[in-house]
Short mmCIF file of C-alpha atoms in Angstrom, two decimals:
data_model
loop_
_atom_site.label_atom_id
_atom_site.label_comp_id
_atom_site.label_asym_id
_atom_site.label_seq_id
_atom_site.Cartn_x
_atom_site.Cartn_y
_atom_site.Cartn_z
CA MET A 1 27.94 118.63 192.40
CA LYS A 2 28.68 122.27 191.62
CA TYR A 3 26.60 123.42 194.59
CA LEU A 4 28.33 120.95 196.89
CA LEU A 5 31.72 122.36 195.91
CA TRP A 6 30.50 125.93 196.55
CA LEU A 7 29.22 124.81 199.94
CA LEU A 8 32.59 123.26 200.76
CA LYS A 9 34.44 126.41 199.69
CA ALA A 10 32.09 128.57 201.78
CA ALA A 11 32.62 126.32 204.83
CA ILE A 12 36.41 126.58 204.46
CA PHE A 13 36.19 130.37 204.05
CA PHE A 14 34.00 130.87 207.12
CA THR A 15 36.19 128.55 209.18
CA LEU A 16 39.28 130.57 208.28
CA PHE A 17 37.37 133.81 208.85
CA ALA A 18 36.37 132.64 212.34
CA PHE A 19 40.00 131.66 213.00
CA ALA A 20 41.09 135.17 212.04
CA LEU A 21 38.48 136.79 214.28
CA ASN A 22 39.40 134.60 217.26
CA ASN A 23 43.15 135.24 216.94
CA GLN A 24 43.45 139.00 216.96
CA HIS A 25 45.77 139.10 219.97
CA ASP A 26 49.26 140.43 219.45
CA ALA A 27 52.04 137.93 218.92
CA THR A 28 55.74 138.67 219.09
CA VAL A 29 58.16 137.04 216.69
CA TYR A 30 61.78 137.26 217.85
CA PHE A 31 64.52 137.40 215.22
CA PHE A 32 68.28 137.43 215.62
CA PHE A 33 70.26 140.25 217.27
CA GLY A 34 67.41 141.31 219.54
CA THR A 35 64.98 142.37 216.82
CA SER A 36 61.32 141.47 217.12
CA TRP A 37 58.04 141.94 215.28
CA ARG A 38 54.70 142.49 217.01
CA ALA A 39 51.58 141.85 214.96
CA PRO A 40 48.20 140.13 215.28
CA LEU A 41 48.56 136.36 215.33
CA VAL A 42 46.56 135.93 212.13
CA LEU A 43 49.06 138.16 210.27
CA VAL A 44 51.97 136.15 211.64
CA VAL A 45 50.35 132.91 210.41
CA LEU A 46 49.58 134.50 207.02
CA ALA A 47 53.17 135.75 206.67
CA ALA A 48 54.54 132.30 207.53
CA PHE A 49 52.24 130.71 204.94
CA ALA A 50 53.21 133.24 202.24
CA GLY A 51 56.91 132.82 203.06
CA GLY A 52 56.58 129.05 202.75
CA MET A 53 54.89 129.42 199.37
CA VAL A 54 57.69 131.68 198.11
CA VAL A 55 60.44 129.37 199.38
CA GLY A 56 58.67 126.34 197.85
CA ALA A 57 58.28 128.04 194.47
CA LEU A 58 61.92 129.15 194.47
CA GLY A 59 62.98 125.62 195.38
CA MET A 60 61.12 124.23 192.36
CA LEU A 61 62.54 126.73 189.85
CA PRO A 62 65.73 124.76 188.97
CA GLY A 63 63.65 121.67 188.16
CA TRP A 64 61.25 123.71 186.03
CA TRP A 65 64.15 125.23 184.10
CA LYS A 66 65.77 121.83 183.57
CA HIS A 67 62.57 120.25 182.24
CA ARG A 68 61.83 123.27 180.08
CA SER A 69 65.26 123.23 178.46
CA ALA A 70 65.06 119.44 177.95
CA ALA A 71 61.67 119.83 176.25
CA ALA A 72 62.99 122.62 174.03
CA GLN A 73 65.94 120.48 172.89
CA GLN A 74 63.79 117.54 171.78
CA SER A 75 62.87 117.48 168.13
CA PRO A 76 59.16 117.90 167.46
CA ALA A 77 57.23 114.84 166.34
CA PRO A 78 55.92 114.84 162.77
CA LEU A 79 52.44 116.30 162.59
CA VAL A 80 51.23 114.14 159.70
CA PRO A 81 51.52 110.35 160.03
CA PRO A 82 52.92 108.48 157.03
CA PRO A 83 50.25 107.28 154.60
CA ALA A 84 49.00 103.74 155.05
CA PRO A 85 49.74 101.23 152.28
CA ALA A 86 46.97 100.98 149.69
CA THR A 87 46.68 97.19 150.07
CA THR A 88 45.30 97.24 153.62
CA PRO A 89 41.60 97.96 154.19
CA PRO A 90 40.73 100.99 156.28
CA ALA A 91 40.80 100.21 159.98
CA THR A 92 37.64 100.47 162.02
CA VAL A 93 37.81 101.66 165.59
CA SER A 94 35.48 100.30 168.22
CA ALA A 95 34.85 101.58 171.73
CA ALA A 96 36.88 98.69 173.15
CA ASP A 97 39.97 99.92 171.27
CA LEU A 98 39.91 103.39 172.87
CA PRO A 99 41.69 104.07 176.17
CA ALA A 100 39.62 104.73 179.24
CA VAL A 101 39.10 108.43 179.93
CA ARG A 102 39.31 109.64 183.49
CA GLN A 103 37.39 112.76 184.42
CA HIS A 104 39.14 115.18 186.78
CA GLY A 105 37.29 118.16 188.02
CA LEU A 106 36.99 120.36 191.09
#
């Protein structure tokens, strides 16, 4: 599985590399007030992607701050559970009692 993932990553890399080599022509991006920017098309696409990442991260910041402050205000749960009464026998745990574990990995 590990080799298959490396093969997939290599295929994506070489596809993007071929895209960059095939799009070296100059592109002109026109801004407001008559300003423009001339650069290779691959740089224009890369700049648009990076700008989108920055705008997306900045758009998520207020939500991150809200959740972080809400988590900081909650009282921590007790680390030690209360002792069980002495009259009950110790509980045994079987595999059927445990929750199913899902494996995530890439």
